Each structure stands twice: as structure tokens, then as C-alpha cells.
Amino acid sequence: MLTALALILFAVELQIPSPVPIPGVKLGLANIITVYAVYRYRWYEVAAIVLVRLVLGALFSGILTALLYSLMGSALCLVGMLVLRRVIDERHLWMASVFGALLHNTGQMAVALLLLRTPSLLLYFPFLLVSGCIAGAFTGLCAQLILPRIEKAIKRGG
């Protein structure tokens, strides 16, 4: 169910024009589900949700070239957030989301540097980090606000 919700959010975001003309900058609405799952499920369950979402999202959107970037960014983000959940409680999970977004951007930049071998890409990195902080705070706050509602829906059975 969480993977389906993440895919729906991903599809909705594809329909929203980017407010910033910088490639790779987006809100990452599907990460609302990831942030929630990190604080509620085991690491391998969250990893499965993220992996299935990434693969199906790439297939549905037709943007298969972005899959490698997304896989590396998401892996780094997930590991970082799983560590951070031990330090940052769920009342402040938006902070874990910000750090996760920064790690995601770092992973994407690492892949770009390895594949493209263009060191000048590092000039682009500060813009990604700033946008990552903003997007991470937004998705983290959304997850923090909907967490109680999701819990109530699960307890009611749907």
C-alpha cells in the first residue's frame, strides 16, 4: 500500500511544472512515504518500498536514465535516515528528512561525477544542496503532519 501511495505521489509530481529551471531539482513528494516508513518499519521493508517505487517510477515515467542516479541517491539517503532515526525522534523527523535530502543529492552528484567525469559539475552542487534542504524540510513536515492520520487509518483498517 505504501509503495502504491509513493507511486501516486510520484505521478502527481510529474504533472507539476518545475518552479526552478535547474535539472534534478524537485520536491520529491514520494519521499513523504519514505520518511514515514523509516520511522515505522524495518530497514528491509523500507528498502523494498523505495526500490520498487524507483523501478516502477522509472518505467512509468519513461525516464530510465535517471534510475542509476535515483538508486544511488536513495540508497545513501535511506542509510543516513535509518541511522538518524536513532538520534532524531519522530517529533523532529523533518530534520531527518532534510539530512536525507542532502544525502540523496550527494549520491546523485557522486554518480554524475563518476559517469560524466566532469569536475565542473561540482559548481552545480551548492544549488542542489539548497534545494535539497527546502524540499527535505517540506516533505519531512508533510510526513510529520500526516503520520498521526496514517496511524489512525491503519488502526481503523483502511
PDB file of N, CA and C in Angstrom, residues 2 5-6 9-10 13 27-40 46 49-50 53 81 93 97 135-147 150:
ATOM      1  N   LEU A   2       1.945   1.242   0.789  1.00  0.00           N
ATOM      2  CA  LEU A   2       2.812   2.419   0.848  1.00  0.00           C
ATOM      3  C   LEU A   2       3.532   2.651  -0.483  1.00  0.00           C
ATOM      4  N   LEU A   5       1.050   4.324  -2.736  1.00  0.00           N
ATOM      5  CA  LEU A   5       0.908   5.739  -2.375  1.00  0.00           C
ATOM      6  C   LEU A   5       2.098   6.554  -2.874  1.00  0.00           C
ATOM      7  N   ALA A   6       3.294   6.004  -2.701  1.00  0.00           N
ATOM      8  CA  ALA A   6       4.502   6.709  -3.163  1.00  0.00           C
ATOM      9  C   ALA A   6       4.475   6.881  -4.678  1.00  0.00           C
ATOM     10  N   LEU A   9       2.042   9.673  -5.590  1.00  0.00           N
ATOM     11  CA  LEU A   9       2.656  10.979  -5.345  1.00  0.00           C
ATOM     12  C   LEU A   9       3.711  11.302  -6.408  1.00  0.00           C
ATOM     13  N   PHE A  10       4.464  10.295  -6.806  1.00  0.00           N
ATOM     14  CA  PHE A  10       5.465  10.467  -7.865  1.00  0.00           C
ATOM     15  C   PHE A  10       4.790  10.888  -9.164  1.00  0.00           C
ATOM     16  N   GLU A  13       3.509  14.436  -9.002  1.00  0.00           N
ATOM     17  CA  GLU A  13       4.608  15.397  -9.121  1.00  0.00           C
ATOM     18  C   GLU A  13       5.096  15.543 -10.562  1.00  0.00           C
ATOM     19  N   LEU A  27      10.482  18.511  -5.698  1.00  0.00           N
ATOM     20  CA  LEU A  27      10.034  18.372  -4.310  1.00  0.00           C
ATOM     21  C   LEU A  27      10.277  16.974  -3.755  1.00  0.00           C
ATOM     22  N   GLY A  28      10.084  15.970  -4.562  1.00  0.00           N
ATOM     23  CA  GLY A  28      10.247  14.604  -4.070  1.00  0.00           C
ATOM     24  C   GLY A  28       9.084  14.181  -3.185  1.00  0.00           C
ATOM     25  N   LEU A  29       7.860  14.412  -3.669  1.00  0.00           N
ATOM     26  CA  LEU A  29       6.677  14.112  -2.870  1.00  0.00           C
ATOM     27  C   LEU A  29       6.607  12.657  -2.415  1.00  0.00           C
ATOM     28  N   ALA A  30       7.113  11.746  -3.224  1.00  0.00           N
ATOM     29  CA  ALA A  30       7.096  10.324  -2.850  1.00  0.00           C
ATOM     30  C   ALA A  30       7.919  10.074  -1.589  1.00  0.00           C
ATOM     31  N   ASN A  31       8.829  10.965  -1.295  1.00  0.00           N
ATOM     32  CA  ASN A  31       9.667  10.803  -0.104  1.00  0.00           C
ATOM     33  C   ASN A  31       8.887  11.020   1.188  1.00  0.00           C
ATOM     34  N   ILE A  32       7.704  11.598   1.091  1.00  0.00           N
ATOM     35  CA  ILE A  32       6.843  11.702   2.273  1.00  0.00           C
ATOM     36  C   ILE A  32       6.578  10.302   2.813  1.00  0.00           C
ATOM     37  N   ILE A  33       6.316   9.380   1.900  1.00  0.00           N
ATOM     38  CA  ILE A  33       6.052   7.993   2.290  1.00  0.00           C
ATOM     39  C   ILE A  33       7.318   7.344   2.836  1.00  0.00           C
ATOM     40  N   THR A  34       8.447   7.616   2.205  1.00  0.00           N
ATOM     41  CA  THR A  34       9.715   7.042   2.667  1.00  0.00           C
ATOM     42  C   THR A  34      10.040   7.498   4.084  1.00  0.00           C
ATOM     43  N   VAL A  35       9.878   8.793   4.344  1.00  0.00           N
ATOM     44  CA  VAL A  35      10.174   9.325   5.674  1.00  0.00           C
ATOM     45  C   VAL A  35       9.257   8.673   6.710  1.00  0.00           C
ATOM     46  N   TYR A  36       7.984   8.560   6.371  1.00  0.00           N
ATOM     47  CA  TYR A  36       7.045   7.879   7.272  1.00  0.00           C
ATOM     48  C   TYR A  36       7.500   6.443   7.524  1.00  0.00           C
ATOM     49  N   ALA A  37       7.820   5.719   6.453  1.00  0.00           N
ATOM     50  CA  ALA A  37       8.185   4.304   6.566  1.00  0.00           C
ATOM     51  C   ALA A  37       9.462   4.106   7.388  1.00  0.00           C
ATOM     52  N   VAL A  38      10.415   5.011   7.254  1.00  0.00           N
ATOM     53  CA  VAL A  38      11.662   4.899   8.016  1.00  0.00           C
ATOM     54  C   VAL A  38      11.374   4.875   9.512  1.00  0.00           C
ATOM     55  N   TYR A  39      10.373   5.633   9.931  1.00  0.00           N
ATOM     56  CA  TYR A  39      10.051   5.719  11.354  1.00  0.00           C
ATOM     57  C   TYR A  39       9.049   4.666  11.827  1.00  0.00           C
ATOM     58  N   ARG A  40       8.539   3.850  10.904  1.00  0.00           N
ATOM     59  CA  ARG A  40       7.530   2.870  11.286  1.00  0.00           C
ATOM     60  C   ARG A  40       7.862   1.414  10.930  1.00  0.00           C
ATOM     61  N   VAL A  46      11.479  -0.884   4.316  1.00  0.00           N
ATOM     62  CA  VAL A  46      11.595   0.450   3.721  1.00  0.00           C
ATOM     63  C   VAL A  46      12.408   0.366   2.433  1.00  0.00           C
ATOM     64  N   ILE A  49      10.195  -0.891  -0.308  1.00  0.00           N
ATOM     65  CA  ILE A  49       9.267   0.152  -0.762  1.00  0.00           C
ATOM     66  C   ILE A  49       9.986   1.104  -1.715  1.00  0.00           C
ATOM     67  N   VAL A  50      11.163   1.550  -1.312  1.00  0.00           N
ATOM     68  CA  VAL A  50      11.916   2.516  -2.120  1.00  0.00           C
ATOM     69  C   VAL A  50      12.356   1.894  -3.442  1.00  0.00           C
ATOM     70  N   ARG A  53       9.403   1.408  -5.783  1.00  0.00           N
ATOM     71  CA  ARG A  53       8.951   2.720  -6.261  1.00  0.00           C
ATOM     72  C   ARG A  53       9.893   3.280  -7.318  1.00  0.00           C
ATOM     73  N   MET A  81      19.125   8.109   6.867  1.00  0.00           N
ATOM     74  CA  MET A  81      17.914   8.316   7.658  1.00  0.00           C
ATOM     75  C   MET A  81      17.682   7.186   8.657  1.00  0.00           C
ATOM     76  N   LEU A  93      11.121  14.568  12.858  1.00  0.00           N
ATOM     77  CA  LEU A  93      11.542  13.782  11.700  1.00  0.00           C
ATOM     78  C   LEU A  93      11.775  14.634  10.461  1.00  0.00           C
ATOM     79  N   SER A  97      14.582  14.240   7.468  1.00  0.00           N
ATOM     80  CA  SER A  97      14.248  14.373   6.053  1.00  0.00           C
ATOM     81  C   SER A  97      15.191  15.351   5.345  1.00  0.00           C
ATOM     82  N   ALA A 135      13.335  21.153  -0.055  1.00  0.00           N
ATOM     83  CA  ALA A 135      12.459  20.018  -0.371  1.00  0.00           C
ATOM     84  C   ALA A 135      12.401  19.033   0.787  1.00  0.00           C
ATOM     85  N   GLY A 136      13.541  18.768   1.411  1.00  0.00           N
ATOM     86  CA  GLY A 136      13.576  17.849   2.549  1.00  0.00           C
ATOM     87  C   GLY A 136      12.752  18.350   3.716  1.00  0.00           C
ATOM     88  N   ALA A 137      12.826  19.654   3.981  1.00  0.00           N
ATOM     89  CA  ALA A 137      12.020  20.231   5.061  1.00  0.00           C
ATOM     90  C   ALA A 137      10.533  20.114   4.731  1.00  0.00           C
ATOM     91  N   PHE A 138      10.181  20.393   3.477  1.00  0.00           N
ATOM     92  CA  PHE A 138       8.775  20.315   3.067  1.00  0.00           C
ATOM     93  C   PHE A 138       8.242  18.886   3.191  1.00  0.00           C
ATOM     94  N   THR A 139       8.942  17.925   2.599  1.00  0.00           N
ATOM     95  CA  THR A 139       8.453  16.542   2.637  1.00  0.00           C
ATOM     96  C   THR A 139       8.476  15.999   4.061  1.00  0.00           C
ATOM     97  N   GLY A 140       9.477  16.387   4.840  1.00  0.00           N
ATOM     98  CA  GLY A 140       9.542  15.946   6.232  1.00  0.00           C
ATOM     99  C   GLY A 140       8.399  16.498   7.066  1.00  0.00           C
ATOM    100  N   LEU A 141       8.078  17.782   6.857  1.00  0.00           N
ATOM    101  CA  LEU A 141       6.951  18.373   7.581  1.00  0.00           C
ATOM    102  C   LEU A 141       5.636  17.722   7.168  1.00  0.00           C
ATOM    103  N   CYS A 142       5.495  17.441   5.879  1.00  0.00           N
ATOM    104  CA  CYS A 142       4.290  16.737   5.408  1.00  0.00           C
ATOM    105  C   CYS A 142       4.178  15.369   6.080  1.00  0.00           C
ATOM    106  N   ALA A 143       5.281  14.633   6.119  1.00  0.00           N
ATOM    107  CA  ALA A 143       5.275  13.312   6.753  1.00  0.00           C
ATOM    108  C   ALA A 143       4.942  13.435   8.235  1.00  0.00           C
ATOM    109  N   GLN A 144       5.513  14.432   8.887  1.00  0.00           N
ATOM    110  CA  GLN A 144       5.270  14.630  10.304  1.00  0.00           C
ATOM    111  C   GLN A 144       3.801  14.968  10.573  1.00  0.00           C
ATOM    112  N   LEU A 145       3.190  15.740   9.683  1.00  0.00           N
ATOM    113  CA  LEU A 145       1.788  16.116   9.856  1.00  0.00           C
ATOM    114  C   LEU A 145       0.824  14.973   9.540  1.00  0.00           C
ATOM    115  N   ILE A 146       1.181  14.142   8.554  1.00  0.00           N
ATOM    116  CA  ILE A 146       0.250  13.072   8.180  1.00  0.00           C
ATOM    117  C   ILE A 146       0.476  11.789   8.973  1.00  0.00           C
ATOM    118  N   LEU A 147       1.590  11.684   9.667  1.00  0.00           N
ATOM    119  CA  LEU A 147       1.900  10.481  10.435  1.00  0.00           C
ATOM    120  C   LEU A 147       0.746  10.077  11.357  1.00  0.00           C
ATOM    121  N   ILE A 150      -2.184   8.693   9.227  1.00  0.00           N
ATOM    122  CA  ILE A 150      -1.934   7.357   8.667  1.00  0.00           C
ATOM    123  C   ILE A 150      -2.089   6.308   9.760  1.00  0.00           C
TER     124      ILE A 150
END
